mmCIF file of C-alpha atoms in Angstrom:
data_model
loop_
_atom_site.group_PDB
_atom_site.id
_atom_site.type_symbol
_atom_site.label_atom_id
_atom_site.label_comp_id
_atom_site.label_asym_id
_atom_site.label_seq_id
_atom_site.Cartn_x
_atom_site.Cartn_y
_atom_site.Cartn_z
ATOM 1 C CA UNK A 247 -11.898 -0.597 17.574
ATOM 2 C CA UNK A 248 -10.264 -3.894 18.453
ATOM 3 C CA UNK A 249 -6.590 -4.206 17.569
ATOM 4 C CA UNK A 250 -6.221 -7.034 15.031
ATOM 5 C CA UNK A 251 -3.376 -9.483 14.472
ATOM 6 C CA UNK A 252 -1.968 -8.537 11.049
ATOM 7 C CA UNK A 253 -0.734 -12.085 10.473
ATOM 8 C CA UNK A 254 -4.192 -13.529 11.020
ATOM 9 C CA UNK A 255 -5.787 -10.836 8.850
ATOM 10 C CA UNK A 256 -3.539 -11.894 5.963
ATOM 11 C CA UNK A 257 -3.685 -15.648 6.490
ATOM 12 C CA UNK A 258 -7.476 -15.637 6.551
ATOM 13 C CA UNK A 259 -7.731 -13.745 3.241
ATOM 14 C CA UNK A 260 -6.371 -15.495 0.152
ATOM 15 C CA UNK A 261 -6.615 -12.354 -1.950
ATOM 16 C CA UNK A 262 -6.547 -8.911 -0.280
ATOM 17 C CA UNK A 263 -4.916 -7.662 -3.507
ATOM 18 C CA UNK A 264 -2.572 -4.776 -2.762
ATOM 19 C CA UNK A 265 -2.151 -3.537 0.791
ATOM 20 C CA UNK A 266 -0.674 -0.691 2.831
ATOM 21 C CA UNK A 267 0.254 -0.757 6.530
ATOM 22 C CA UNK A 268 1.300 2.460 8.285
ATOM 23 C CA UNK A 269 2.081 2.763 11.980
ATOM 24 C CA UNK A 270 4.708 3.017 14.716
ATOM 25 C CA UNK A 271 7.162 0.432 16.034
ATOM 26 C CA UNK A 272 6.781 -1.141 19.482
ATOM 27 C CA UNK A 273 9.631 0.911 20.926
ATOM 28 C CA UNK A 274 8.240 4.145 19.490
ATOM 29 C CA UNK A 275 11.440 4.944 17.612
ATOM 30 C CA UNK A 276 10.312 4.250 14.071
ATOM 31 C CA UNK A 277 7.563 5.094 11.642
ATOM 32 C CA UNK A 278 6.602 1.833 9.945
ATOM 33 C CA UNK A 279 5.553 1.479 6.310
ATOM 34 C CA UNK A 280 4.664 -1.717 4.457
ATOM 35 C CA UNK A 281 3.289 -2.231 0.963
ATOM 36 C CA UNK A 282 2.597 -5.515 -0.795
ATOM 37 C CA UNK A 283 1.226 -6.605 -4.162
ATOM 38 C CA UNK A 284 -0.486 -9.844 -5.151
ATOM 39 C CA UNK A 285 -1.637 -11.197 -8.495
ATOM 40 C CA UNK A 286 -3.925 -13.755 -10.105
ATOM 41 C CA UNK A 287 -3.008 -13.218 -13.772
ATOM 42 C CA UNK A 288 0.356 -13.918 -15.377
ATOM 43 C CA UNK A 289 0.759 -10.199 -16.112
ATOM 44 C CA UNK A 290 0.211 -9.263 -12.459
ATOM 45 C CA UNK A 291 2.483 -11.997 -11.155
ATOM 46 C CA UNK A 292 5.283 -11.108 -13.570
ATOM 47 C CA UNK A 293 6.607 -8.273 -11.395
ATOM 48 C CA UNK A 294 9.286 -7.347 -8.902
ATOM 49 C CA UNK A 295 9.993 -4.318 -6.728
ATOM 50 C CA UNK A 296 13.249 -2.462 -7.439
ATOM 51 C CA UNK A 297 14.815 0.547 -5.753
ATOM 52 C CA UNK A 298 14.268 3.869 -7.507
ATOM 53 C CA UNK A 299 15.962 6.819 -5.799
ATOM 54 C CA UNK A 300 14.465 7.154 -2.313
ATOM 55 C CA UNK A 301 11.473 5.071 -3.359
ATOM 56 C CA UNK A 302 10.696 1.962 -5.367
ATOM 57 C CA UNK A 303 9.041 1.035 -8.642
ATOM 58 C CA UNK A 304 7.532 -2.104 -10.102
ATOM 59 C CA UNK A 305 9.319 -3.775 -12.971
ATOM 60 C CA UNK A 306 8.509 -6.751 -15.196
ATOM 61 C CA UNK A 307 10.434 -9.818 -14.065
ATOM 62 C CA UNK A 308 10.320 -11.196 -17.602
ATOM 63 C CA UNK A 309 9.847 -8.283 -20.047
ATOM 64 C CA UNK A 310 8.808 -10.704 -22.800
ATOM 65 C CA UNK A 311 5.716 -11.704 -20.800
ATOM 66 C CA UNK A 312 4.543 -8.146 -20.074
ATOM 67 C CA UNK A 313 1.262 -7.548 -21.917
ATOM 68 C CA UNK A 314 -0.329 -4.370 -20.494
ATOM 69 C CA UNK A 315 1.862 -2.117 -18.341
ATOM 70 C CA UNK A 316 -0.802 0.534 -17.670
ATOM 71 C CA UNK A 317 -1.956 -0.642 -14.221
ATOM 72 C CA UNK A 318 0.948 -2.852 -13.142
ATOM 73 C CA UNK A 319 4.052 -0.706 -13.761
ATOM 74 C CA UNK A 320 4.279 2.354 -11.492
ATOM 75 C CA UNK A 321 6.174 3.873 -8.540
ATOM 76 C CA UNK A 322 4.497 2.682 -5.320
ATOM 77 C CA UNK A 323 6.799 4.724 -3.061
ATOM 78 C CA UNK A 324 8.234 8.223 -3.509
ATOM 79 C CA UNK A 325 9.649 10.754 -1.050
ATOM 80 C CA UNK A 326 9.045 14.483 -1.172
ATOM 81 C CA UNK A 327 11.004 16.381 1.499
ATOM 82 C CA UNK A 328 9.681 15.009 4.837
ATOM 83 C CA UNK A 329 6.752 13.119 3.294
ATOM 84 C CA UNK A 330 6.857 9.466 2.286
ATOM 85 C CA UNK A 331 4.099 8.586 -0.183
ATOM 86 C CA UNK A 332 2.923 5.016 -0.791
ATOM 87 C CA UNK A 333 0.112 4.018 -3.162
ATOM 88 C CA UNK A 334 -1.049 1.191 -5.386
ATOM 89 C CA UNK A 335 -0.798 3.100 -8.666
ATOM 90 C CA UNK A 336 0.344 6.157 -10.559
ATOM 91 C CA UNK A 337 -1.490 8.386 -8.072
ATOM 92 C CA UNK A 338 1.860 8.322 -6.229
ATOM 93 C CA UNK A 339 3.024 10.780 -8.866
ATOM 94 C CA UNK A 340 -0.160 12.855 -8.526
ATOM 95 C CA UNK A 341 0.394 13.273 -4.779
ATOM 96 C CA UNK A 342 4.100 14.037 -5.299
ATOM 97 C CA UNK A 343 3.315 16.699 -7.893
ATOM 98 C CA UNK A 344 0.673 18.335 -5.695
ATOM 99 C CA UNK A 345 2.970 18.436 -2.664
ATOM 100 C CA UNK A 346 5.804 19.928 -4.708
ATOM 101 C CA UNK A 347 3.400 22.658 -5.887
ATOM 102 C CA UNK A 348 2.255 23.456 -2.345
ATOM 103 C CA UNK A 349 -0.892 21.334 -2.490
ATOM 104 C CA UNK A 350 -2.137 18.573 -0.235
ATOM 105 C CA UNK A 351 -2.532 14.798 -0.156
ATOM 106 C CA UNK A 352 -6.310 15.133 -0.154
ATOM 107 C CA UNK A 353 -6.464 17.704 -2.964
ATOM 108 C CA UNK A 354 -4.330 15.473 -5.153
ATOM 109 C CA UNK A 355 -6.538 12.444 -4.676
ATOM 110 C CA UNK A 356 -9.720 14.396 -5.297
ATOM 111 C CA UNK A 357 -8.531 14.600 -8.902
ATOM 112 C CA UNK A 358 -8.356 10.797 -9.192
ATOM 113 C CA UNK A 359 -10.781 7.914 -9.186
ATOM 114 C CA UNK A 360 -10.725 4.094 -9.055
ATOM 115 C CA UNK A 361 -8.890 2.059 -11.684
ATOM 116 C CA UNK A 362 -10.592 1.563 -15.083
ATOM 117 C CA UNK A 363 -10.456 -2.231 -14.916
ATOM 118 C CA UNK A 364 -14.144 -3.160 -14.977
ATOM 119 C CA UNK A 365 -15.880 -5.165 -13.707
ATOM 120 C CA UNK A 366 -13.522 -5.044 -10.695
ATOM 121 C CA UNK A 367 -12.952 -1.264 -10.681
ATOM 122 C CA UNK A 368 -10.026 -1.762 -8.323
ATOM 123 C CA UNK A 369 -9.867 0.887 -5.587
ATOM 124 C CA UNK A 370 -6.903 3.237 -5.429
ATOM 125 C CA UNK A 371 -5.393 3.063 -1.949
ATOM 126 C CA UNK A 372 -2.896 5.684 -0.807
ATOM 127 C CA UNK A 373 -0.921 6.600 2.288
ATOM 128 C CA UNK A 374 1.474 9.307 3.407
ATOM 129 C CA UNK A 375 3.727 9.451 6.465
ATOM 130 C CA UNK A 376 5.131 12.692 7.881
ATOM 131 C CA UNK A 377 8.443 13.174 9.688
ATOM 132 C CA UNK A 378 6.851 12.899 13.146
ATOM 133 C CA UNK A 379 5.250 9.560 12.289
ATOM 134 C CA UNK A 380 1.736 10.928 11.773
ATOM 135 C CA UNK A 381 0.081 9.424 8.729
ATOM 136 C CA UNK A 382 -2.886 9.535 6.399
ATOM 137 C CA UNK A 383 -4.702 6.887 4.411
ATOM 138 C CA UNK A 384 -7.205 7.094 1.595
ATOM 139 C CA UNK A 385 -9.303 4.836 -0.607
ATOM 140 C CA UNK A 386 -11.021 5.829 -3.849
ATOM 141 C CA UNK A 387 -13.632 3.253 -4.838
ATOM 142 C CA UNK A 388 -16.729 2.719 -6.933
ATOM 143 C CA UNK A 389 -20.160 2.708 -5.341
ATOM 144 C CA UNK A 390 -20.816 -1.029 -5.092
ATOM 145 C CA UNK A 391 -19.190 -1.663 -8.470
ATOM 146 C CA UNK A 392 -21.075 1.106 -10.269
ATOM 147 C CA UNK A 393 -18.557 2.951 -12.441
ATOM 148 C CA UNK A 394 -20.791 6.044 -12.612
ATOM 149 C CA UNK A 395 -20.151 6.896 -8.944
ATOM 150 C CA UNK A 396 -16.843 7.363 -7.113
ATOM 151 C CA UNK A 397 -16.482 7.419 -3.335
ATOM 152 C CA UNK A 398 -13.447 9.066 -1.740
ATOM 153 C CA UNK A 399 -12.518 8.350 1.877
ATOM 154 C CA UNK A 400 -9.730 10.014 3.875
ATOM 155 C CA UNK A 401 -8.348 9.050 7.293
ATOM 156 C CA UNK A 402 -5.865 11.013 9.397
ATOM 157 C CA UNK A 403 -3.866 9.587 12.318
ATOM 158 C CA UNK A 404 -1.916 12.051 14.471
ATOM 159 C CA UNK A 405 0.348 10.974 17.349
ATOM 160 C CA UNK A 406 0.067 7.243 16.552
ATOM 161 C CA UNK A 407 0.521 4.809 19.432
ATOM 162 C CA UNK A 408 3.554 2.553 19.840
ATOM 163 C CA UNK A 409 3.143 -0.922 18.394
ATOM 164 C CA UNK A 410 0.021 -0.004 16.470
ATOM 165 C CA UNK A 411 -0.862 0.797 12.886
ATOM 166 C CA UNK A 412 -3.617 0.705 10.282
ATOM 167 C CA UNK A 413 -4.053 -1.663 7.355
ATOM 168 C CA UNK A 414 -5.986 -0.940 4.159
ATOM 169 C CA UNK A 415 -6.188 -3.137 1.068
ATOM 170 C CA UNK A 416 -7.886 -3.120 -2.308
ATOM 171 C CA UNK A 417 -10.118 -6.189 -2.072
ATOM 172 C CA UNK A 418 -12.346 -7.536 0.672
ATOM 173 C CA UNK A 419 -11.633 -11.100 -0.485
ATOM 174 C CA UNK A 420 -11.280 -13.141 -3.657
ATOM 175 C CA UNK A 421 -14.181 -13.306 -6.106
ATOM 176 C CA UNK A 422 -15.334 -12.629 -9.649
ATOM 177 C CA UNK A 423 -15.721 -9.703 -9.848
ATOM 178 C CA UNK A 424 -13.480 -9.039 -6.866
ATOM 179 C CA UNK A 425 -15.318 -7.157 -4.099
ATOM 180 C CA UNK A 426 -13.733 -3.884 -2.964
ATOM 181 C CA UNK A 427 -12.469 -3.230 0.561
ATOM 182 C CA UNK A 428 -15.166 -1.937 2.910
ATOM 183 C CA UNK A 429 -15.085 0.138 6.091
ATOM 184 C CA UNK A 430 -12.323 2.000 7.884
ATOM 185 C CA UNK A 431 -8.658 0.914 7.776
ATOM 186 C CA UNK A 432 -8.144 -2.021 10.136
ATOM 187 C CA UNK A 433 -6.231 -1.256 13.379
ATOM 188 C CA UNK A 434 -3.394 -3.787 13.637
ATOM 189 C CA UNK A 435 -0.532 -4.604 15.987
ATOM 190 C CA UNK A 436 3.085 -4.020 14.919
ATOM 191 C CA UNK A 437 5.691 -6.095 16.734
ATOM 192 C CA UNK A 438 9.352 -7.019 16.539
ATOM 193 C CA UNK A 439 12.147 -5.364 14.619
ATOM 194 C CA UNK A 440 12.027 -4.639 10.899
ATOM 195 C CA UNK A 441 13.273 -8.024 9.763
ATOM 196 C CA UNK A 442 10.843 -9.837 12.040
ATOM 197 C CA UNK A 443 7.904 -7.726 10.871
ATOM 198 C CA UNK A 444 8.901 -8.119 7.213
ATOM 199 C CA UNK A 445 9.123 -11.899 7.580
ATOM 200 C CA UNK A 446 5.817 -12.000 9.436
ATOM 201 C CA UNK A 447 4.020 -10.182 6.617
ATOM 202 C CA UNK A 448 5.641 -12.155 3.813
ATOM 203 C CA UNK A 449 5.021 -15.529 5.426
ATOM 204 C CA UNK A 450 1.390 -14.620 6.122
ATOM 205 C CA UNK A 451 0.526 -13.730 2.517
ATOM 206 C CA UNK A 452 -1.053 -16.430 0.347
ATOM 207 C CA UNK A 453 1.791 -18.444 -1.187
ATOM 208 C CA UNK A 454 0.199 -18.692 -4.639
ATOM 209 C CA UNK A 455 -0.891 -15.069 -5.000
ATOM 210 C CA UNK A 456 1.843 -13.021 -3.290
ATOM 211 C CA UNK A 457 4.237 -11.170 -5.589
ATOM 212 C CA UNK A 458 6.323 -8.537 -3.746
ATOM 213 C CA UNK A 459 6.662 -6.815 -0.372
ATOM 214 C CA UNK A 460 8.334 -3.556 0.678
ATOM 215 C CA UNK A 461 8.912 -2.340 4.232
ATOM 216 C CA UNK A 462 10.537 0.820 5.554
ATOM 217 C CA UNK A 463 11.399 1.818 9.128
ATOM 218 C CA UNK A 464 11.996 5.563 9.495
ATOM 219 C CA UNK A 465 13.922 6.825 12.530
ATOM 220 C CA UNK A 466 11.596 9.505 13.899
ATOM 221 C CA UNK A 467 14.466 11.403 15.503
ATOM 222 C CA UNK A 468 16.939 11.512 12.627
ATOM 223 C CA UNK A 469 14.792 10.828 9.562
ATOM 224 C CA UNK A 470 17.142 8.059 8.431
ATOM 225 C CA UNK A 471 15.494 4.906 7.159
ATOM 226 C CA UNK A 472 16.069 1.261 6.362
ATOM 227 C CA UNK A 473 14.145 -0.530 3.619
ATOM 228 C CA UNK A 474 13.533 -4.164 2.779
ATOM 229 C CA UNK A 475 12.305 -5.665 -0.500
ATOM 230 C CA UNK A 476 11.097 -9.249 -0.885
ATOM 231 C CA UNK A 477 10.221 -10.575 -4.355
ATOM 232 C CA UNK A 478 8.721 -13.975 -5.131
ATOM 233 C CA UNK A 479 10.433 -13.789 -8.522
ATOM 234 C CA UNK A 480 14.156 -13.787 -7.860
#
């Protein structure tokens, strides 16, 4: 598949929703993780990312404006031993619990389904990076908006190539109801250092709808990492 420009992919889509990028840096030294959230409602936009141990969690920017925390407050990123988990919901905890009990990424997600937010039925997107930079992605979605049928897709990427990654997001585009992502994760280019890549992603997201962005570069030799958090609400 053709390698896409991640900046163009974001600029040409006003509402991809929540998105995950996993891949490897240009110089081959780092595993690259990015996760962003967007929002159309006041409840969705009233959020920030904050550090939580080795991961992050969402938090209400103004607690007085928080109406329903069920699908907006969760831990998008958690670390279990050599595995870094990133998802768009509380399935982060499901994957963490399964790994800690000797289970797998896939087995954990087979116990979950899409979000109960009809008529959108937002897909659950999930990723996991291993210590060697190999990674997995998954999407759990309804069958063309039919809540009676769930579709589970899993993708595995071993020995990823330098300067390349894969991008998956919840929504194909804006709409009412919002259409779910379709097809395989999009192959995208990853360029520059962490700050450059973080700025590229943030500046490419729709100015009205973007809420927060997290990036992490993991040194594939030492396991040490650097993280960046950008919040629209400061």
